[in-house]
Amino acid sequence: MIKKTAAELGTLIANREVSAVEVAREHLDRIAAVDDRVHAFLHVDTEGALAAAEAVDAKIAAGEKLGPLAGVPIAVKDVLATRGVPTTAGSKILEGWRPPYDATLVERLRAAGTVMLGKTNMDEFAMGSSTEYSAYGPTFNPWDLARIPGGSGGGSAAALAAYEAPLSIGTDTGGSIRQPGAVTGTVGAKPTYGGTSRYGLLAFSSSLDTPGPCARTVEDTALLHAVIAGHDQRDSTSIDAPVPDVVGAARLGATGDLTGVKVGLVREFSGEGAEPGVMSAFRETVEALTKLGAEVVEVSCPHFLYALPAYYLIAPSECSSNLARYDGVRFGLRVGDDGNRSLEEVMSATREAGFGPEVKRRIIIGTYALSSGYYDAYYGQAQKVRTLITRDFTAAFEQVDVLVSPTTPFVAFELGSRTSDPYQMYLADLFTIPTNLYGGPAISVPCGLSEGLPVGFQVMAPILGDDRMYRVAAAVESAVGTFAPPAL
Ligand code: GLN
């Protein structure tokens, strides 16, 4: 049962061929069997999962008509607030915190009858590309346990690849849904910014943070997208517009017909800095798209190569402000409060002990970039680059329906191989970050293997054009198939 898709499980449960409790138990057993090796989870909520599954079974027995994902297990990135269930964002500073409320996204998951198995591991406060910056130890890639599962949402991706859950939730600020998807051979979508609610998402970079769906197939990803997306008045940047028909688009794409679809290759992403094996899997997939009827043209986006440096000023700037709230007064950890120390001393000791080195680095960079005298030269300049990148996208989407690229320049790398040089870690985001700065949707879908490890294909679409990216991603999947890791 653990290898079934979410769509299949939902149907079996709705038809009472299997109970939601049985499905939940099988996945909990799988977690018990493999998670000591994978470490996808920071917290497994056995009781909560079984109670949720029982509730679904009771409703079905009573003849209630539920949605397509009712009873289907899901894993949630530990950066979303879950009422009464520990939420750490991968940081020591929040160790032991049990939020008094659910994120909007989590509320919607519960309302749809999905069964939350637990919370997944991540780089601290979603800063990283390998999950090695989790304060609770790394997650291991099910394809090769000596390699990283991507980040920051490595736990959410590894849980899928290890068959611990058929669905998971990630968040994407610079690529944290798509890059883990790529290196674990799973699917991950970053919706249009504002298309999914940030209420209850522990903020990293508020103008970029976007929660989104992850699964092993494009259709499952779209089904989950449909459950979590849509306007939320508790998030001031939430878009008040109908959610595009992502499920319909995924099913259309699965027919393998792309006649009339115009696909753009980004000229500036010629492959420099990317592994040859990644580029060849990417090019073969582009070839496959032309066979499905797509018209492929080259498009120039001259500012895309400046996206990485602009992001690494904007995201730290916003994080330096957002993370100021962890002061030892209201949340989680408090250090050195012996009654003799000043408030400032306690705050300083708490932040020194509670944050890891990468988070501190970002707070320092961001504080510097925002400081008077340097604001215009760094933060202000980066914002101008962001505008130019948005213009590149706008101009590109006047010529093509979607843009495509590899998701990340390299396949899963070995644990420890990039931690000594932050810049090497940041390079994982080369192809994913432009979309975040623009705000449009993008998806990663597996497109092949390079030296036995999965390669991701990225489809980027215009703002609120989420349906288009699902159509093309499903066509890719129909052409190249899905990829399973060696048995664990
Ligand atoms: N790797 C990027 C970073 O470290 C992406 C993070 C994200 O999308 N949350 O900032």
Short mmCIF file of C-alpha atoms and ligand atoms in Angstrom, two decimals:
data_model
loop_
_atom_site.label_atom_id
_atom_site.label_comp_id
_atom_site.label_asym_id
_atom_site.label_seq_id
_atom_site.Cartn_x
_atom_site.Cartn_y
_atom_site.Cartn_z
CA MET A 1 0.00 0.00 0.00
CA ILE A 2 2.85 2.43 0.72
CA LYS A 3 3.77 2.55 -2.97
CA LYS A 4 0.34 3.65 -4.11
CA THR A 5 -0.31 7.21 -5.20
CA ALA A 6 -2.41 9.57 -3.10
CA ALA A 7 -5.09 9.52 -5.80
CA GLU A 8 -5.27 5.71 -5.62
CA LEU A 9 -5.34 5.66 -1.83
CA GLY A 10 -8.09 8.29 -1.76
CA THR A 11 -10.24 6.19 -4.09
CA LEU A 12 -9.66 2.96 -2.17
CA ILE A 13 -10.57 4.67 1.10
CA ALA A 14 -13.66 6.37 -0.35
CA ASN A 15 -14.85 3.01 -1.76
CA ARG A 16 -14.20 1.38 1.62
CA GLU A 17 -11.85 -1.16 0.06
CA VAL A 18 -9.38 -0.17 2.74
CA SER A 19 -9.80 1.94 5.85
CA ALA A 20 -7.97 5.21 6.50
CA VAL A 21 -6.76 3.66 9.76
CA GLU A 22 -5.12 0.75 7.90
CA VAL A 23 -3.43 3.16 5.50
CA ALA A 24 -2.20 5.33 8.37
CA ARG A 25 -0.88 2.27 10.24
CA GLU A 26 1.05 1.02 7.21
CA HIS A 27 2.74 4.35 6.81
CA LEU A 28 3.49 4.64 10.54
CA ASP A 29 5.01 1.14 10.40
CA ARG A 30 7.12 2.15 7.44
CA ILE A 31 8.36 5.21 9.33
CA ALA A 32 9.23 2.99 12.29
CA ALA A 33 11.13 0.65 9.95
CA VAL A 34 13.20 3.16 7.96
CA ASP A 35 13.29 6.56 9.60
CA ASP A 36 16.22 5.79 11.86
CA ARG A 37 18.20 5.63 8.59
CA VAL A 38 16.45 8.44 6.65
CA HIS A 39 15.60 10.88 9.47
CA ALA A 40 12.89 12.60 7.46
CA PHE A 41 10.81 13.28 10.58
CA LEU A 42 11.45 15.47 13.60
CA HIS A 43 8.20 14.42 15.20
CA VAL A 44 5.82 11.55 14.46
CA ASP A 45 2.27 12.15 15.71
CA THR A 46 1.03 8.55 15.93
CA GLU A 47 -1.95 9.32 18.14
CA GLY A 48 -3.04 12.36 16.16
CA ALA A 49 -2.74 10.47 12.88
CA LEU A 50 -4.78 7.50 14.04
CA ALA A 51 -7.46 9.76 15.52
CA ALA A 52 -7.71 11.71 12.26
CA ALA A 53 -7.91 8.48 10.27
CA GLU A 54 -10.64 7.09 12.55
CA ALA A 55 -12.64 10.29 12.09
CA VAL A 56 -12.44 9.92 8.31
CA ASP A 57 -13.52 6.28 8.46
CA ALA A 58 -16.47 7.24 10.67
CA LYS A 59 -17.60 9.94 8.23
CA ILE A 60 -17.35 7.58 5.27
CA ALA A 61 -19.28 4.92 7.19
CA ALA A 62 -21.95 7.55 7.85
CA GLY A 63 -22.23 8.13 4.11
CA GLU A 64 -20.57 11.55 4.04
CA LYS A 65 -19.08 12.55 0.70
CA LEU A 66 -15.48 13.65 1.27
CA GLY A 67 -12.78 15.11 -0.99
CA PRO A 68 -10.32 13.05 -3.08
CA LEU A 69 -7.57 13.13 -0.44
CA ALA A 70 -9.68 12.18 2.59
CA GLY A 71 -7.81 9.61 4.64
CA VAL A 72 -4.55 10.05 2.74
CA PRO A 73 -1.45 10.44 4.96
CA ILE A 74 0.67 13.56 4.72
CA ALA A 75 3.90 14.86 6.24
CA VAL A 76 4.23 18.57 7.03
CA LYS A 77 7.43 20.64 7.06
CA ASP A 78 8.22 21.68 10.61
CA VAL A 79 8.00 25.37 9.73
CA LEU A 80 4.19 25.40 9.77
CA ALA A 81 2.38 25.87 13.07
CA THR A 82 0.42 22.80 14.16
CA ARG A 83 -1.82 23.14 17.20
CA GLY A 84 -0.45 21.17 20.14
CA VAL A 85 2.16 19.44 17.97
CA PRO A 86 5.84 20.47 18.37
CA THR A 87 7.01 23.01 15.79
CA THR A 88 10.70 23.92 15.73
CA ALA A 89 11.60 25.17 12.23
CA GLY A 90 14.67 22.96 12.68
CA SER A 91 15.99 25.34 15.35
CA LYS A 92 17.01 24.91 18.98
CA ILE A 93 15.48 28.28 19.71
CA LEU A 94 11.99 26.78 19.33
CA GLU A 95 12.69 23.41 20.94
CA GLY A 96 9.63 22.26 22.86
CA TRP A 97 7.27 24.90 21.44
CA ARG A 98 3.74 23.63 20.87
CA PRO A 99 1.83 26.28 18.94
CA PRO A 100 -1.61 27.23 20.26
CA TYR A 101 -2.97 27.45 16.71
CA ASP A 102 -2.87 25.82 13.26
CA ALA A 103 -1.47 27.49 10.16
CA THR A 104 -4.21 28.12 7.58
CA LEU A 105 -2.63 25.48 5.39
CA VAL A 106 -2.79 22.92 8.18
CA GLU A 107 -6.43 23.83 8.84
CA ARG A 108 -7.18 23.18 5.18
CA LEU A 109 -5.36 19.85 5.27
CA ARG A 110 -7.43 18.80 8.26
CA ALA A 111 -10.67 20.00 6.64
CA ALA A 112 -9.84 17.93 3.54
CA GLY A 113 -9.50 14.84 5.74
CA THR A 114 -5.79 14.26 5.12
CA VAL A 115 -4.05 12.45 7.95
CA MET A 116 -0.99 14.26 9.30
CA LEU A 117 1.71 11.73 10.19
CA GLY A 118 4.14 14.22 11.63
CA LYS A 119 6.55 17.08 11.06
CA THR A 120 9.52 16.88 8.71
CA ASN A 121 13.14 17.86 9.11
CA MET A 122 14.52 20.99 7.51
CA ASP A 123 17.44 23.39 7.48
CA GLU A 124 17.10 25.78 10.41
CA PHE A 125 14.44 28.39 9.56
CA ALA A 126 14.48 27.09 5.97
CA MET A 127 17.96 28.45 5.27
CA GLY A 128 19.98 25.93 3.32
CA SER A 129 20.00 23.48 0.44
CA SER A 130 20.90 20.19 2.11
CA THR A 131 19.08 19.86 5.48
CA GLU A 132 22.54 19.74 7.06
CA TYR A 133 21.76 23.02 8.85
CA SER A 134 19.00 21.41 10.89
CA ALA A 135 19.79 21.73 14.58
CA TYR A 136 18.54 18.13 14.95
CA GLY A 137 20.92 16.44 12.51
CA PRO A 138 20.61 15.94 8.75
CA THR A 139 18.14 13.95 6.66
CA PHE A 140 19.61 11.28 4.38
CA ASN A 141 18.69 10.81 0.73
CA PRO A 142 16.87 7.47 0.22
CA TRP A 143 18.66 7.10 -3.14
CA ASP A 144 22.01 7.01 -1.36
CA LEU A 145 22.17 7.49 2.39
CA ALA A 146 25.60 9.13 2.12
CA ARG A 147 24.04 11.99 0.14
CA ILE A 148 21.89 15.02 0.96
CA PRO A 149 18.14 15.06 0.20
CA GLY A 150 18.25 18.76 -0.72
CA GLY A 151 16.99 21.59 1.39
CA SER A 152 15.61 23.28 3.10
CA GLY A 153 12.70 20.85 2.85
CA GLY A 154 14.84 17.71 2.67
CA GLY A 155 12.63 15.89 5.16
CA SER A 156 9.47 16.47 3.13
CA ALA A 157 11.12 15.15 -0.04
CA ALA A 158 12.91 12.21 1.60
CA ALA A 159 9.65 11.09 3.27
CA LEU A 160 8.14 10.71 -0.21
CA ALA A 161 11.12 8.93 -1.75
CA ALA A 162 11.33 6.55 1.22
CA TYR A 163 7.59 5.74 0.95
CA GLU A 164 6.96 7.08 4.43
CA ALA A 165 4.21 9.35 3.07
CA PRO A 166 2.54 9.78 -0.33
CA LEU A 167 2.14 13.54 0.15
CA SER A 168 4.03 16.28 1.92
CA ILE A 169 4.09 20.03 2.38
CA GLY A 170 7.14 22.18 1.76
CA THR A 171 7.90 25.88 1.62
CA ASP A 172 9.85 27.59 -1.13
CA THR A 173 11.66 30.89 -0.57
CA GLY A 174 14.53 30.28 -2.98
CA GLY A 175 13.99 26.70 -4.12
CA SER A 176 13.33 24.68 -0.96
CA ILE A 177 10.47 22.69 -2.48
CA ARG A 178 11.89 22.23 -5.99
CA GLN A 179 15.55 21.43 -5.27
CA PRO A 180 14.76 18.67 -2.73
CA GLY A 181 12.20 17.33 -5.22
CA ALA A 182 14.86 17.27 -7.93
CA VAL A 183 17.52 15.44 -5.94
CA THR A 184 15.12 12.83 -4.53
CA GLY A 185 13.31 12.03 -7.78
CA THR A 186 10.01 13.45 -6.51
CA VAL A 187 7.70 16.27 -7.61
CA GLY A 188 7.49 19.63 -5.86
CA ALA A 189 5.60 22.77 -6.81
CA LYS A 190 6.02 26.36 -5.71
CA PRO A 191 2.65 28.00 -6.32
CA THR A 192 2.28 31.64 -7.36
CA TYR A 193 3.40 33.83 -4.44
CA GLY A 194 0.24 34.67 -2.49
CA GLY A 195 -1.56 31.67 -3.96
CA THR A 196 -1.08 29.74 -0.71
CA SER A 197 -1.45 31.30 2.72
CA ARG A 198 1.53 32.24 4.86
CA TYR A 199 -0.59 32.50 8.01
CA GLY A 200 1.08 30.26 10.57
CA LEU A 201 4.22 29.81 8.48
CA LEU A 202 7.21 30.82 10.62
CA ALA A 203 8.57 33.67 8.53
CA PHE A 204 11.99 33.61 6.87
CA SER A 205 11.66 36.12 4.00
CA SER A 206 8.08 37.32 3.85
CA SER A 207 8.14 38.69 0.30
CA LEU A 208 9.33 35.31 -1.01
CA ASP A 209 8.03 32.54 1.33
CA THR A 210 5.56 30.28 -0.48
CA PRO A 211 4.17 27.01 0.92
CA GLY A 212 3.41 24.32 -1.62
CA PRO A 213 2.64 20.68 -2.40
CA CYS A 214 5.06 17.75 -2.81
CA ALA A 215 4.28 14.20 -3.99
CA ARG A 216 5.62 11.35 -6.13
CA THR A 217 3.43 12.14 -9.14
CA VAL A 218 2.30 15.33 -10.84
CA GLU A 219 -1.39 14.46 -10.43
CA ASP A 220 -0.98 13.95 -6.67
CA THR A 221 0.88 17.25 -6.43
CA ALA A 222 -1.98 19.00 -8.23
CA LEU A 223 -4.61 17.36 -6.01
CA LEU A 224 -2.78 18.62 -2.94
CA HIS A 225 -2.29 22.05 -4.52
CA ALA A 226 -6.06 22.33 -4.99
CA VAL A 227 -6.64 21.55 -1.30
CA ILE A 228 -4.21 24.11 0.12
CA ALA A 229 -4.46 27.03 -2.33
CA GLY A 230 -6.86 29.95 -2.31
CA HIS A 231 -7.49 33.26 -0.62
CA ASP A 232 -6.97 33.71 3.12
CA GLN A 233 -7.94 36.98 4.73
CA ARG A 234 -5.46 36.35 7.56
CA ASP A 235 -2.55 36.77 5.13
CA SER A 236 -2.32 40.32 3.76
CA THR A 237 -0.41 39.19 0.65
CA SER A 238 -2.84 36.38 -0.19
CA ILE A 239 -4.28 36.72 -3.70
CA ASP A 240 -8.04 37.10 -3.87
CA ALA A 241 -8.60 35.28 -7.15
CA PRO A 242 -9.88 31.86 -8.17
CA VAL A 243 -7.33 29.03 -7.98
CA PRO A 244 -6.37 27.90 -11.49
CA ASP A 245 -7.66 24.41 -12.40
CA VAL A 246 -4.41 22.64 -11.64
CA VAL A 247 -5.92 19.14 -11.44
CA GLY A 248 -7.60 19.48 -14.83
CA ALA A 249 -4.36 20.81 -16.29
CA ALA A 250 -2.33 17.91 -14.88
CA ARG A 251 -4.79 15.41 -16.38
CA LEU A 252 -4.69 17.19 -19.72
CA GLY A 253 -0.88 17.12 -19.69
CA ALA A 254 -0.89 13.41 -18.85
CA THR A 255 -2.48 12.71 -22.24
CA GLY A 256 0.93 13.62 -23.67
CA ASP A 257 -0.30 16.21 -26.14
CA LEU A 258 1.43 19.60 -26.06
CA THR A 259 0.24 20.84 -29.44
CA GLY A 260 0.09 24.63 -29.41
CA VAL A 261 2.23 25.01 -26.27
CA LYS A 262 5.23 27.30 -26.62
CA VAL A 263 8.18 26.40 -24.40
CA GLY A 264 11.08 28.81 -23.79
CA LEU A 265 14.66 27.83 -23.05
CA VAL A 266 16.48 30.49 -21.04
CA ARG A 267 19.54 31.47 -23.10
CA GLU A 268 21.48 32.60 -20.00
CA PHE A 269 21.05 29.13 -18.44
CA SER A 270 23.25 27.55 -21.07
CA GLY A 271 24.61 24.96 -18.69
CA GLU A 272 27.64 26.79 -17.35
CA GLY A 273 28.16 25.68 -13.76
CA ALA A 274 25.87 22.68 -14.22
CA GLU A 275 26.93 19.03 -14.31
CA PRO A 276 27.05 17.51 -17.81
CA GLY A 277 24.79 14.63 -16.73
CA VAL A 278 22.16 17.10 -15.56
CA MET A 279 22.31 19.04 -18.80
CA SER A 280 22.03 15.94 -20.97
CA ALA A 281 18.97 14.63 -19.08
CA PHE A 282 17.46 18.12 -19.41
CA ARG A 283 18.15 18.37 -23.15
CA GLU A 284 16.73 14.91 -23.83
CA THR A 285 13.55 15.93 -22.05
CA VAL A 286 13.27 19.11 -24.11
CA GLU A 287 13.60 16.86 -27.17
CA ALA A 288 10.77 14.71 -25.82
CA LEU A 289 8.57 17.78 -25.42
CA THR A 290 8.97 18.67 -29.09
CA LYS A 291 7.86 15.13 -29.95
CA LEU A 292 4.71 15.77 -27.91
CA GLY A 293 3.96 18.76 -30.13
CA ALA A 294 5.46 21.65 -28.16
CA GLU A 295 7.22 24.42 -30.00
CA VAL A 296 10.57 25.14 -28.32
CA VAL A 297 12.32 28.50 -28.73
CA GLU A 298 15.19 30.24 -27.01
CA VAL A 299 14.40 33.32 -24.90
CA SER A 300 16.82 35.79 -23.37
CA CYS A 301 16.43 36.74 -19.72
CA PRO A 302 19.56 38.86 -19.29
CA HIS A 303 19.19 39.53 -15.57
CA PHE A 304 18.62 35.95 -14.39
CA LEU A 305 22.27 35.47 -13.55
CA TYR A 306 22.04 38.34 -11.05
CA ALA A 307 19.18 36.69 -9.20
CA LEU A 308 21.40 34.73 -6.83
CA PRO A 309 23.33 37.73 -5.42
CA ALA A 310 20.12 39.81 -5.25
CA TYR A 311 18.36 37.02 -3.34
CA TYR A 312 21.24 36.64 -0.91
CA LEU A 313 20.73 40.29 0.09
CA ILE A 314 16.92 40.45 0.08
CA ALA A 315 16.29 37.16 1.92
CA PRO A 316 18.84 37.84 4.71
CA SER A 317 17.54 41.41 5.07
CA GLU A 318 14.00 40.20 5.63
CA CYS A 319 15.20 37.37 7.88
CA SER A 320 17.18 39.76 10.08
CA SER A 321 13.94 41.59 10.76
CA ASN A 322 11.68 38.50 11.03
CA LEU A 323 13.96 36.60 13.39
CA ALA A 324 14.17 39.52 15.82
CA ARG A 325 11.08 38.05 17.48
CA TYR A 326 13.06 35.13 18.94
CA ASP A 327 14.25 37.02 21.96
CA GLY A 328 13.77 34.51 24.77
CA VAL A 329 10.74 36.40 26.06
CA ARG A 330 7.75 34.85 24.34
CA PHE A 331 8.83 31.72 22.45
CA GLY A 332 10.85 28.61 23.18
CA LEU A 333 14.36 28.85 24.54
CA ARG A 334 15.49 31.27 27.25
CA VAL A 335 19.11 31.21 28.39
CA GLY A 336 20.88 32.88 31.31
CA ASP A 337 17.79 34.22 33.09
CA ASP A 338 19.17 33.81 36.62
CA GLY A 339 17.51 36.91 38.03
CA ASN A 340 20.71 38.97 37.99
CA ARG A 341 21.07 39.64 34.30
CA SER A 342 19.60 42.44 32.23
CA LEU A 343 17.01 41.82 29.53
CA GLU A 344 19.63 42.56 26.91
CA GLU A 345 22.04 40.01 28.36
CA VAL A 346 19.35 37.31 28.42
CA MET A 347 18.31 38.08 24.84
CA SER A 348 21.88 37.97 23.68
CA ALA A 349 22.66 34.70 25.49
CA THR A 350 19.45 33.15 24.17
CA ARG A 351 20.14 34.08 20.56
CA GLU A 352 23.79 33.05 20.83
CA ALA A 353 22.78 29.60 22.11
CA GLY A 354 19.60 29.15 20.10
CA PHE A 355 20.61 29.99 16.53
CA GLY A 356 23.01 27.96 14.41
CA PRO A 357 25.89 29.42 12.36
CA GLU A 358 24.03 29.78 9.02
CA VAL A 359 21.13 31.62 10.63
CA LYS A 360 23.55 33.94 12.44
CA ARG A 361 25.39 34.56 9.17
CA ARG A 362 22.14 35.60 7.48
CA ILE A 363 21.07 37.86 10.36
CA ILE A 364 24.44 39.60 10.26
CA ILE A 365 24.43 40.01 6.44
CA GLY A 366 20.85 41.27 6.50
CA THR A 367 21.43 43.70 9.33
CA TYR A 368 24.43 45.08 7.47
CA ALA A 369 22.57 45.33 4.15
CA LEU A 370 19.77 47.30 5.84
CA SER A 371 21.97 49.58 7.92
CA SER A 372 21.88 53.30 7.21
CA GLY A 373 24.73 54.20 4.90
CA TYR A 374 24.71 50.78 3.22
CA TYR A 375 20.99 50.37 2.54
CA ASP A 376 21.10 51.92 -0.96
CA ALA A 377 24.25 50.08 -1.98
CA TYR A 378 23.00 46.63 -0.94
CA TYR A 379 19.31 46.18 -0.16
CA GLY A 380 18.20 49.02 -2.46
CA GLN A 381 20.35 47.76 -5.32
CA ALA A 382 19.07 44.21 -4.88
CA GLN A 383 15.48 45.45 -5.08
CA LYS A 384 16.29 47.15 -8.39
CA VAL A 385 17.68 43.88 -9.72
CA ARG A 386 14.48 42.18 -8.56
CA THR A 387 12.49 44.60 -10.71
CA LEU A 388 14.68 43.87 -13.73
CA ILE A 389 14.19 40.12 -13.26
CA THR A 390 10.42 40.62 -13.07
CA ARG A 391 10.62 42.54 -16.36
CA ASP A 392 12.60 39.69 -17.93
CA PHE A 393 9.83 37.26 -16.95
CA THR A 394 7.08 39.57 -18.20
CA ALA A 395 8.83 39.97 -21.55
CA ALA A 396 9.51 36.23 -21.80
CA PHE A 397 5.88 35.32 -21.17
CA GLU A 398 4.84 37.58 -24.03
CA GLN A 399 6.76 35.16 -26.25
CA VAL A 400 6.22 31.74 -24.64
CA ASP A 401 3.75 29.94 -22.36
CA VAL A 402 6.34 28.49 -19.99
CA LEU A 403 10.09 28.65 -19.40
CA VAL A 404 12.07 25.50 -18.65
CA SER A 405 15.47 24.72 -17.14
CA PRO A 406 17.10 22.06 -15.02
CA THR A 407 15.89 22.51 -11.43
CA THR A 408 19.33 22.51 -9.88
CA PRO A 409 22.83 22.43 -11.40
CA PHE A 410 23.92 19.24 -9.67
CA VAL A 411 22.54 15.93 -8.47
CA ALA A 412 22.47 15.04 -4.75
CA PHE A 413 25.92 15.73 -3.36
CA GLU A 414 27.65 13.95 -0.52
CA LEU A 415 26.96 15.00 3.04
CA GLY A 416 29.61 17.41 4.26
CA SER A 417 30.91 18.26 0.81
CA ARG A 418 29.52 21.81 0.66
CA THR A 419 29.16 22.88 4.28
CA SER A 420 32.56 24.53 4.59
CA ASP A 421 31.85 27.10 1.85
CA PRO A 422 28.44 28.80 2.06
CA TYR A 423 28.72 30.01 -1.53
CA GLN A 424 28.94 26.43 -2.82
CA MET A 425 25.70 25.70 -0.97
CA TYR A 426 24.01 28.82 -2.38
CA LEU A 427 24.82 27.70 -5.94
CA ALA A 428 22.23 24.93 -5.63
CA ASP A 429 19.64 27.69 -6.07
CA LEU A 430 21.02 29.10 -9.33
CA PHE A 431 18.01 28.10 -11.46
CA THR A 432 15.25 28.26 -8.85
CA ILE A 433 15.70 31.75 -7.40
CA PRO A 434 14.62 33.96 -10.36
CA THR A 435 11.06 32.66 -10.01
CA ASN A 436 10.95 33.52 -6.31
CA LEU A 437 12.03 37.10 -6.99
CA TYR A 438 9.34 37.39 -9.66
CA GLY A 439 6.57 35.62 -7.73
CA GLY A 440 5.40 33.21 -10.41
CA PRO A 441 4.82 29.47 -10.00
CA ALA A 442 7.37 26.77 -10.82
CA ILE A 443 7.50 23.01 -10.49
CA SER A 444 10.21 20.36 -10.48
CA VAL A 445 9.43 17.00 -12.07
CA PRO A 446 11.89 14.08 -12.40
CA CYS A 447 13.32 13.83 -15.92
CA GLY A 448 16.01 11.15 -15.74
CA LEU A 449 19.07 9.92 -13.93
CA SER A 450 22.68 11.02 -13.98
CA GLU A 451 25.12 8.45 -12.61
CA GLY A 452 22.19 6.70 -10.97
CA LEU A 453 20.86 9.82 -9.22
CA PRO A 454 17.70 11.76 -10.10
CA VAL A 455 17.64 14.93 -12.18
CA GLY A 456 14.83 17.49 -11.96
CA PHE A 457 13.20 19.40 -14.81
CA GLN A 458 11.85 22.85 -13.88
CA VAL A 459 8.79 24.43 -15.52
CA MET A 460 8.21 28.13 -14.75
CA ALA A 461 4.94 29.89 -15.57
CA PRO A 462 3.47 33.40 -15.33
CA ILE A 463 1.82 34.68 -12.14
CA LEU A 464 -1.45 32.74 -11.66
CA GLY A 465 -0.50 30.46 -14.55
CA ASP A 466 -0.04 27.50 -12.17
CA ASP A 467 -2.24 25.35 -14.41
CA ARG A 468 0.15 25.70 -17.36
CA MET A 469 3.11 24.43 -15.38
CA TYR A 470 1.11 21.36 -14.29
CA ARG A 471 0.15 20.62 -17.87
CA VAL A 472 3.75 20.67 -19.07
CA ALA A 473 5.07 18.82 -16.00
CA ALA A 474 2.48 16.05 -16.46
CA ALA A 475 3.50 15.78 -20.12
CA VAL A 476 7.13 15.38 -19.03
CA GLU A 477 6.09 12.64 -16.61
CA SER A 478 4.07 10.89 -19.31
CA ALA A 479 7.12 10.93 -21.59
CA VAL A 480 9.86 9.94 -19.15
CA GLY A 481 7.99 8.05 -16.42
CA THR A 482 8.65 8.09 -12.68
CA PHE A 483 11.80 7.02 -10.83
CA ALA A 484 12.06 4.88 -7.74
CA PRO A 485 15.10 4.64 -5.45
CA PRO A 486 16.72 1.30 -4.56
CA ALA A 487 14.85 -0.56 -1.79
CA LEU A 488 15.68 0.59 1.73
N1 GLN B 1 18.60 27.41 -0.36
C1 GLN B 1 17.90 28.65 -0.23
C2 GLN B 1 18.36 29.38 1.00
O1 GLN B 1 19.16 28.86 1.67
C3 GLN B 1 16.47 28.40 -0.29
C4 GLN B 1 15.72 28.43 0.98
C5 GLN B 1 14.25 28.22 0.85
O2 GLN B 1 13.68 28.14 -0.24
N2 GLN B 1 13.61 28.17 1.99
O3 GLN B 1 17.96 30.46 1.29
#
